[in-house]
PDB file of C-alpha atoms in Angstrom:
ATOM      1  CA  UNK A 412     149.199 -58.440  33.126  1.00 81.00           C
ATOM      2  CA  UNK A 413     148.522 -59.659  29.692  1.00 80.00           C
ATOM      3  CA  UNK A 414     150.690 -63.404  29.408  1.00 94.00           C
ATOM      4  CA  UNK A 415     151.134 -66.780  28.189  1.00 97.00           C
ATOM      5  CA  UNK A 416     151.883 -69.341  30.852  1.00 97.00           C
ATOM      6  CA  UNK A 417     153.182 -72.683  31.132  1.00 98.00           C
ATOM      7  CA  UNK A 418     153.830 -75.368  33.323  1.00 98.00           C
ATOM      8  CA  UNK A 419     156.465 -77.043  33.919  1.00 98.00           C
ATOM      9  CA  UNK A 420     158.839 -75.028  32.949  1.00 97.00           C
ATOM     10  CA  UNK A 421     161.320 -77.666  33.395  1.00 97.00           C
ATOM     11  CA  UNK A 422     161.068 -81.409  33.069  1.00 97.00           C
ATOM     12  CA  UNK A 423     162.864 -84.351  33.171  1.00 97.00           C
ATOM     13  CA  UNK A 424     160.936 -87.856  32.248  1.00 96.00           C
ATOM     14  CA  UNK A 425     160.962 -91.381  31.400  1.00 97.00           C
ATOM     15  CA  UNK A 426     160.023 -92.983  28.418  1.00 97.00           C
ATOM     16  CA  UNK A 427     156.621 -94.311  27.829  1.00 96.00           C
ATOM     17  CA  UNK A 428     155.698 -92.362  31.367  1.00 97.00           C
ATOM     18  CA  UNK A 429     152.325 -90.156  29.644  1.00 97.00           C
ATOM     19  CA  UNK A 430     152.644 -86.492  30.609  1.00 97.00           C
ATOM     20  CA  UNK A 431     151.052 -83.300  30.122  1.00 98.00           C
ATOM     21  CA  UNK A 432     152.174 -79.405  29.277  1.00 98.00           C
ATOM     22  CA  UNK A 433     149.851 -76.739  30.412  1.00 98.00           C
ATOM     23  CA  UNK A 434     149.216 -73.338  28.618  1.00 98.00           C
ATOM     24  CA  UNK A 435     147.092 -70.589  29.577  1.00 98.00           C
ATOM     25  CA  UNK A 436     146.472 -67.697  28.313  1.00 97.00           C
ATOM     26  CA  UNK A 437     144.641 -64.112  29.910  1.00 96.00           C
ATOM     27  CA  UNK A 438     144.233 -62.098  26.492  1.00 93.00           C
ATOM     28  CA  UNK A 439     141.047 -63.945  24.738  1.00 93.00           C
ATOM     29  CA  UNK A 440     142.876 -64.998  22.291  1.00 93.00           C
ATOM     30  CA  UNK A 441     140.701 -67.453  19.308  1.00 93.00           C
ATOM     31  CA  UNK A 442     144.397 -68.621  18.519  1.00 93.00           C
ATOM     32  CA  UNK A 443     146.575 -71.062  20.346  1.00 95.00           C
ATOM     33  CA  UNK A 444     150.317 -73.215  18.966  1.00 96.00           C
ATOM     34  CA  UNK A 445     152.373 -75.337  19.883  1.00 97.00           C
ATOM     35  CA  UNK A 446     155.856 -75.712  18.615  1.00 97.00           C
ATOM     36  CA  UNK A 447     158.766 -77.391  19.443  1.00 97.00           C
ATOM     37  CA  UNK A 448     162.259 -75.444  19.086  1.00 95.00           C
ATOM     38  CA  UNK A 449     165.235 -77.748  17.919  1.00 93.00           C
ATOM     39  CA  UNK A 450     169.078 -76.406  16.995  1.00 86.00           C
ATOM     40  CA  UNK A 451     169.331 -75.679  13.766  1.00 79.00           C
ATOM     41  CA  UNK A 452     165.644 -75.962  13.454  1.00 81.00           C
ATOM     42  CA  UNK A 453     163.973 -73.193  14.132  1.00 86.00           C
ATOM     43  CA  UNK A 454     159.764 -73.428  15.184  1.00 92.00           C
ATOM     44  CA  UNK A 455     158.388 -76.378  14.032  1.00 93.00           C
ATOM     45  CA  UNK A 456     154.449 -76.073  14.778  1.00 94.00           C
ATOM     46  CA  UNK A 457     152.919 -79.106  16.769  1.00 97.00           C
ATOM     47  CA  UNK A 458     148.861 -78.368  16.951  1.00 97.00           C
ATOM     48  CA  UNK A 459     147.545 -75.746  16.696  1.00 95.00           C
ATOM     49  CA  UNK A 460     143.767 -74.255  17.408  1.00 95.00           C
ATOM     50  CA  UNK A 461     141.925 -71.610  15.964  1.00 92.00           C
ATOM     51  CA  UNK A 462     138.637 -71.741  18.750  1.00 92.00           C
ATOM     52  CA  UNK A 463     137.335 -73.860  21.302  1.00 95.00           C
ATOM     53  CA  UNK A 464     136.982 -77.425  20.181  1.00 96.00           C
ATOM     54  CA  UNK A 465     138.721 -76.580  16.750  1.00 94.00           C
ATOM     55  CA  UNK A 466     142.377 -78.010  16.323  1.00 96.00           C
ATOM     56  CA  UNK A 467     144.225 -79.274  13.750  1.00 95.00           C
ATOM     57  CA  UNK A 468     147.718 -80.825  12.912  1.00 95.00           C
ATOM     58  CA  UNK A 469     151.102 -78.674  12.148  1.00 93.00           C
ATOM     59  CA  UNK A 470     153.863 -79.542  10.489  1.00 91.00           C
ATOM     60  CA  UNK A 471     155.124 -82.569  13.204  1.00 96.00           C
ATOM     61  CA  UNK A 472     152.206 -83.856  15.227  1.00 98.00           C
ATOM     62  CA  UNK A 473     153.358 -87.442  15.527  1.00 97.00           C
ATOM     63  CA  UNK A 474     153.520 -88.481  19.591  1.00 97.00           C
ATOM     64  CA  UNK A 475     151.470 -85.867  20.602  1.00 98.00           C
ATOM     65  CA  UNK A 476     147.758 -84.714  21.736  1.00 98.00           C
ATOM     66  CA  UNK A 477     145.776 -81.175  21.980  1.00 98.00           C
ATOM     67  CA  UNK A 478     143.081 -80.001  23.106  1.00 97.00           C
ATOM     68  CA  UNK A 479     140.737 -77.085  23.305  1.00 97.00           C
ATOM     69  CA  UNK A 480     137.739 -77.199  25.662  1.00 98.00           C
ATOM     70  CA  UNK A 481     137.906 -73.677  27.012  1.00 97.00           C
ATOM     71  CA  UNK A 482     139.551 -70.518  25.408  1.00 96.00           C
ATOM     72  CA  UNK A 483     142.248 -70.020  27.690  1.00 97.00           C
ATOM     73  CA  UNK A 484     143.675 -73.399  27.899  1.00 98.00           C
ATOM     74  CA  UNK A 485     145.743 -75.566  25.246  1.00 98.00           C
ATOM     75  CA  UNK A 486     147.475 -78.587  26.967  1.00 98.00           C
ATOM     76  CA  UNK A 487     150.458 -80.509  24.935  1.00 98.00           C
ATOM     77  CA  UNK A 488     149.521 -84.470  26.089  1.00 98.00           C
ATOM     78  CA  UNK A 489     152.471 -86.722  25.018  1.00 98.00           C
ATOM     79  CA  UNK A 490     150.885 -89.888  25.854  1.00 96.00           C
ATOM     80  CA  UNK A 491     154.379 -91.951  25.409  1.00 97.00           C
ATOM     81  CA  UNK A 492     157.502 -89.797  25.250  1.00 98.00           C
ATOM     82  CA  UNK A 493     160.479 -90.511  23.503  1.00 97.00           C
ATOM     83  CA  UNK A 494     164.154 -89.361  23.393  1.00 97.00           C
ATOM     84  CA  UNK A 495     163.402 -87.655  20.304  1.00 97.00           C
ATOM     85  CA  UNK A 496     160.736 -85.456  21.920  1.00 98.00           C
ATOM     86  CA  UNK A 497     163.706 -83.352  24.139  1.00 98.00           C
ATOM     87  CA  UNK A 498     162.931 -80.603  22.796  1.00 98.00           C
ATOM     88  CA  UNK A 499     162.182 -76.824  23.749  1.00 97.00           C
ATOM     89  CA  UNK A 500     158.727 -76.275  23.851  1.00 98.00           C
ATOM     90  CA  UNK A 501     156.570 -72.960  23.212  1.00 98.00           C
ATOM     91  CA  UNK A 502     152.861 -72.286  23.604  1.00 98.00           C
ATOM     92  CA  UNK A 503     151.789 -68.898  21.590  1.00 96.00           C
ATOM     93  CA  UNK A 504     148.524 -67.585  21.087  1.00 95.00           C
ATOM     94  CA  UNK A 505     146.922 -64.750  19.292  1.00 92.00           C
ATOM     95  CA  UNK A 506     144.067 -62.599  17.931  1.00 87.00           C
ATOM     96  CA  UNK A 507     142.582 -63.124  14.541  1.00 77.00           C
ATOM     97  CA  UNK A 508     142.084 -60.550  12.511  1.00 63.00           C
ATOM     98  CA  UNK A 509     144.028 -57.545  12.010  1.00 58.00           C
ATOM     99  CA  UNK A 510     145.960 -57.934  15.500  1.00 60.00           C
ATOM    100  CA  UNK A 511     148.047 -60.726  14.892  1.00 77.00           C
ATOM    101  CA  UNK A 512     150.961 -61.067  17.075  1.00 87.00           C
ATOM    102  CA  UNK A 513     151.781 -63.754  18.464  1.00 92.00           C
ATOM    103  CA  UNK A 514     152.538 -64.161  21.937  1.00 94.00           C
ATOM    104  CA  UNK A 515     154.582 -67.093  23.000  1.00 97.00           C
ATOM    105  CA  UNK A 516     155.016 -68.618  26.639  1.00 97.00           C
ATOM    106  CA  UNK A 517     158.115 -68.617  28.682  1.00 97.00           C
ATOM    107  CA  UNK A 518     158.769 -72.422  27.622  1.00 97.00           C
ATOM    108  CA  UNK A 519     159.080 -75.687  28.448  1.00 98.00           C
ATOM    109  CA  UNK A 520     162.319 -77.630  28.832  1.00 97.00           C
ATOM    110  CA  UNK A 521     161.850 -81.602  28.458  1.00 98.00           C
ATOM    111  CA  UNK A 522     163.956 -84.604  28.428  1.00 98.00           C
ATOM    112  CA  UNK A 523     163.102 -87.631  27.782  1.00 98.00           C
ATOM    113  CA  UNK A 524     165.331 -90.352  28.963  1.00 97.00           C
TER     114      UNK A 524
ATOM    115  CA  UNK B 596     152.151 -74.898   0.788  1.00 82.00           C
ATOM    116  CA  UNK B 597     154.437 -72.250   1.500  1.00 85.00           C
ATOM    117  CA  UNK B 598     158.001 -72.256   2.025  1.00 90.00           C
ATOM    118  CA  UNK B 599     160.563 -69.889   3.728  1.00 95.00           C
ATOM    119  CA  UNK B 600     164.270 -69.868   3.359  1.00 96.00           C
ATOM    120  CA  UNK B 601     166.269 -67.058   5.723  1.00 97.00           C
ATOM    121  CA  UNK B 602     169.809 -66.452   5.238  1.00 97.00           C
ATOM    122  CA  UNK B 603     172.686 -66.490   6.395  1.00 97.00           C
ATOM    123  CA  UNK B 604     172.638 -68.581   9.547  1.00 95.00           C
ATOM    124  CA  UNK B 605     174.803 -66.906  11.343  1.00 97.00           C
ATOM    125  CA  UNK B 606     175.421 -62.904  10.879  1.00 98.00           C
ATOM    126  CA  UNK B 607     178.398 -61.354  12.772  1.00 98.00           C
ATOM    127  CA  UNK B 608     178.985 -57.957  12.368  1.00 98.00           C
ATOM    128  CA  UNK B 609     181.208 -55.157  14.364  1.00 98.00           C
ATOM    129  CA  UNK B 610     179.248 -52.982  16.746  1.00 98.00           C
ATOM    130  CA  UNK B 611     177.991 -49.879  15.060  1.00 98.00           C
ATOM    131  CA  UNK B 612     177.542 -51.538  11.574  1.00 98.00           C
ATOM    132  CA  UNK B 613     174.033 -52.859   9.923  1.00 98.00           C
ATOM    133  CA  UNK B 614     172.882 -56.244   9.655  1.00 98.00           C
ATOM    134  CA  UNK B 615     171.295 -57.408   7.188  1.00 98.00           C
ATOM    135  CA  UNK B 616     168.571 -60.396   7.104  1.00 98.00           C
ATOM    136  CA  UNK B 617     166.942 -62.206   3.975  1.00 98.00           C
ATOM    137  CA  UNK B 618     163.878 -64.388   3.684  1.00 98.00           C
ATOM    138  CA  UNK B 619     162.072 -65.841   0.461  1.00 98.00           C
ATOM    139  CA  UNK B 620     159.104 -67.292   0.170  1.00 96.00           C
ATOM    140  CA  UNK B 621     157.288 -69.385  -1.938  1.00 94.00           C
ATOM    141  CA  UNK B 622     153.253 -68.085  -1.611  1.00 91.00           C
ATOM    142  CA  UNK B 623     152.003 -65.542  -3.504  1.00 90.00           C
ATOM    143  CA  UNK B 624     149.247 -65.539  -1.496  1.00 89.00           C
ATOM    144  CA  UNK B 625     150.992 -64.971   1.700  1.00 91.00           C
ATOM    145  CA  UNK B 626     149.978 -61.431   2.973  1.00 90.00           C
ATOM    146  CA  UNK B 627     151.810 -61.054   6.578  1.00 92.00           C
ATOM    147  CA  UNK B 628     155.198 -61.091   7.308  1.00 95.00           C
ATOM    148  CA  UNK B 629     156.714 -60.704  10.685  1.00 96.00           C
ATOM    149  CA  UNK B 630     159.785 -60.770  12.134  1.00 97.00           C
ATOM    150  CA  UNK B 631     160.658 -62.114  16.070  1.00 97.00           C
ATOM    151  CA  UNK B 632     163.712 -61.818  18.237  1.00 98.00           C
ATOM    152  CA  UNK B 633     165.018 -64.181  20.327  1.00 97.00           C
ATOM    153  CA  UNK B 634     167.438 -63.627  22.695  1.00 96.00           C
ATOM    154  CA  UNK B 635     169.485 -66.715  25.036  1.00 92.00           C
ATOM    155  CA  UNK B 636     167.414 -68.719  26.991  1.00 91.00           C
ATOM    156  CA  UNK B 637     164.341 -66.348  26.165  1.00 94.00           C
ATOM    157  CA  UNK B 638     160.715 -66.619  24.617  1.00 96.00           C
ATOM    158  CA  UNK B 639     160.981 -65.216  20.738  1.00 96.00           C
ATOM    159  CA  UNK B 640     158.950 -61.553  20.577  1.00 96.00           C
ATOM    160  CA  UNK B 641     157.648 -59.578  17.691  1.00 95.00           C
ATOM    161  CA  UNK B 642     159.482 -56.673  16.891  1.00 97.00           C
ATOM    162  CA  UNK B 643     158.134 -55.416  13.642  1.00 96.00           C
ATOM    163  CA  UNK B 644     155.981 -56.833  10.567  1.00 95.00           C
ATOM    164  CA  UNK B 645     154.896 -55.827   7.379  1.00 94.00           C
ATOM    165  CA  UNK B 646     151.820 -56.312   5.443  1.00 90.00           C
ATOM    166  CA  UNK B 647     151.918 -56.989   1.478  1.00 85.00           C
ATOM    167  CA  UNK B 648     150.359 -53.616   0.595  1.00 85.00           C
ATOM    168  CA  UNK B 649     153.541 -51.700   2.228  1.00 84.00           C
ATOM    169  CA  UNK B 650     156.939 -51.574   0.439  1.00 91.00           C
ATOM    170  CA  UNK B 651     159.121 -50.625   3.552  1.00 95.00           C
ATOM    171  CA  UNK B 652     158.137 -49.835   7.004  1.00 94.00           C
ATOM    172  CA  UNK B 653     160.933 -48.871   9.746  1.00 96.00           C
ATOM    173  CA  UNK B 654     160.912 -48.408  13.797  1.00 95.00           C
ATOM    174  CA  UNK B 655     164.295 -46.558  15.358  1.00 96.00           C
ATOM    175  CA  UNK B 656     166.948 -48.563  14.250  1.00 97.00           C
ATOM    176  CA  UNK B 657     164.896 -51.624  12.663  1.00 98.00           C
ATOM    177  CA  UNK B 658     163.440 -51.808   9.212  1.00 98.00           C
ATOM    178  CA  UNK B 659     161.592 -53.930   6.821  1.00 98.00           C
ATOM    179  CA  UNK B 660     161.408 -54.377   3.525  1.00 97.00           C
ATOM    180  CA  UNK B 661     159.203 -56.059   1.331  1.00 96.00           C
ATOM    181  CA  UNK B 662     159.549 -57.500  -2.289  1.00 95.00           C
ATOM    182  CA  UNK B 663     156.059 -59.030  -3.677  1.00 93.00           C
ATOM    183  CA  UNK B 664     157.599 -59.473  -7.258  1.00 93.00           C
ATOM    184  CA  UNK B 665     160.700 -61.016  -6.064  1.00 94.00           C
ATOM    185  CA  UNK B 666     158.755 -62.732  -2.653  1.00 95.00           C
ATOM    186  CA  UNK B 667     161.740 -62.058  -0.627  1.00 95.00           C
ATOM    187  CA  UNK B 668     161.722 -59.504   2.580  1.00 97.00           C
ATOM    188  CA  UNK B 669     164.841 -58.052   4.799  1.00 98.00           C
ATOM    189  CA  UNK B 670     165.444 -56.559   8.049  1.00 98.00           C
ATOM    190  CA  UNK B 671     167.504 -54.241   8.148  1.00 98.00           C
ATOM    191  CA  UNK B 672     169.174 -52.834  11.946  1.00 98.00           C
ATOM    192  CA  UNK B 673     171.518 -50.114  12.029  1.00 98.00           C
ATOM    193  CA  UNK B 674     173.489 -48.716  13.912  1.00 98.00           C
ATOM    194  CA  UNK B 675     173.880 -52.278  15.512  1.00 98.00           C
ATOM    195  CA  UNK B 676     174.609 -52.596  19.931  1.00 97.00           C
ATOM    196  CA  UNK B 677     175.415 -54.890  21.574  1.00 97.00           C
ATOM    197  CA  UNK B 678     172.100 -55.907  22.947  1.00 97.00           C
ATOM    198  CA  UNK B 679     171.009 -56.496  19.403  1.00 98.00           C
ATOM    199  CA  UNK B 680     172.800 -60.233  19.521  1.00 98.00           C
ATOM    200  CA  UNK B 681     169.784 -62.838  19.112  1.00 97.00           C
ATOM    201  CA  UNK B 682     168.178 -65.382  17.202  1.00 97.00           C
ATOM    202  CA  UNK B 683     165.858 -63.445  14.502  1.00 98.00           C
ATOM    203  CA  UNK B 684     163.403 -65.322  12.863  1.00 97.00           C
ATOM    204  CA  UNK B 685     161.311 -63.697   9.905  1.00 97.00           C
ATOM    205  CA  UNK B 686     157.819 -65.765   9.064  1.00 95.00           C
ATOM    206  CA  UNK B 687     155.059 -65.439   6.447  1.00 94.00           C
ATOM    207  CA  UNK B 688     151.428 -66.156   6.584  1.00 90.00           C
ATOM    208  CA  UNK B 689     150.033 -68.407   4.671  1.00 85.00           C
ATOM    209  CA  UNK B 690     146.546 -69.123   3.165  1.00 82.00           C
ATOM    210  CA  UNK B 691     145.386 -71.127   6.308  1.00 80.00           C
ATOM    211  CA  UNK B 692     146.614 -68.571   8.292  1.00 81.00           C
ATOM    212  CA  UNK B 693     149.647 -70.291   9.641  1.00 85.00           C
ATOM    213  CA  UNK B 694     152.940 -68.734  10.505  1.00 89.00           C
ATOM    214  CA  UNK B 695     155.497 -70.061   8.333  1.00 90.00           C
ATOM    215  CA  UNK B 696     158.618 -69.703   9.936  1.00 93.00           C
ATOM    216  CA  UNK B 697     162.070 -69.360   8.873  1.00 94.00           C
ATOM    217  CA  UNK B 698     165.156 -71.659  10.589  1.00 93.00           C
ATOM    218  CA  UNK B 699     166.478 -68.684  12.228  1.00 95.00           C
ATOM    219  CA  UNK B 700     169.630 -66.002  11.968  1.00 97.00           C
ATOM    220  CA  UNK B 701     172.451 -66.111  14.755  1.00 97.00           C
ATOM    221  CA  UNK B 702     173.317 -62.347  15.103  1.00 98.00           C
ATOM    222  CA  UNK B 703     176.506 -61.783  16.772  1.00 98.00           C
ATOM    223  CA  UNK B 704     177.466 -58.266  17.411  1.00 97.00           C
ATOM    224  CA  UNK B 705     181.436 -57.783  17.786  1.00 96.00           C
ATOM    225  CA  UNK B 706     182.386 -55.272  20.075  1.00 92.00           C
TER     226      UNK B 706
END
């Protein structure tokens, strides 16, 4: 079955206590995101990656880490969380080209206390 | 870079009537605009896009249209059920080939 994964789906942390949100995806996808979903907000894109060892900053990529060493995987590293990183997170990932849709993981739940 | 306002907020409307969804943006360069669904406590999922050389393109009860001139693009549902209440956001590519995404429409559907 063609998915998105990620793990944990839930979590609740301390600050300053370095943690790490797996995503994997089974479609080949070039294309991986991060965003974080706030109310009123909308997506607000984190990292994002466009091929192996090729990311580059969204729109708020303060407190946070990517990276891309195989095509599959696209961990979210927040080396020292804060309260104002609770937040709903999604990974999403896609073809280039003339397939573009994007398919987004189930999401993360974190709170930073 | 580009920029994308979607209005209203919040959308209620009585079962059986259309909704109505608008989004402008700010790149005339931007080629690729989908739209995504979210419903509670779900992932958001594509349910139908449009490309900048089509005017209009529709699926059962959803539709699309697309103003280059103006830059602004609608959905459209009719006929509107109860399982249609979500979060909609409408996006638009941009030249780096980044989603731009719009803050989002509550759709509440009124029995």
């Amino acid at each position: 079955e063609a998915q998105v994964t990620q793990n944990p789906r839930y979590l609740i942390t301390v600050t300053g206590k370095k943690l790490t949100v797996t995503c994997s995806q089974n479609m080949n996808h070039e294309y991986m995101s991060w965003y974080r979903q706030d109310p009123g907000l909308g997506l607000r894109q984190i990292y994002y990656s466009m091929n192996v060892e090729v990311t580059d900053k969204g729109d708020v990529p303060e407190g946070y880490k990517v990276s891309r060493k195989e095509k599959r995987n696209f961990p979210l590293i927040l080396e020292s969380p804060s309260p104002n990183q609770t937040s709903l997170y999604f990974c999403a990932s896609s073809y280039r080209g003339r397939e573009e849709t994007q398919y987004f993981g189930p999401g993360t739940r974190l709170l930073v206390l | 870079g580009e920029n994308v306002e979607q209005h209203p907020s919040t959308l209620s409307v009585q079962e059986g009537d259309s909704a109505v969804i608008k989004c402008t943006y700010s790149d005339s360069a931007s080629n690729y605009f989908p739209w995504y669904k979210q419903e509670l406590g779900k992932r958001p999922q594509l349910i139908i896009d449009i490309r900048s050389n089509v005017g209009e393109k529709k699926d059962q009860r959803i539709a699309v249209t697309l103003n280059k001139t103006a830059k602004h693009f609608s959905l459209h549902i009719t006929e509107t059920q109860p399982e249609d209440s979500a979060v909609y956001f409408c996006a638009a590519r941009d030249s780096n080939y980044q989603l731009i995404w719009g803050a989002g429409t509550k759709l509440i559907i009124k029995p």
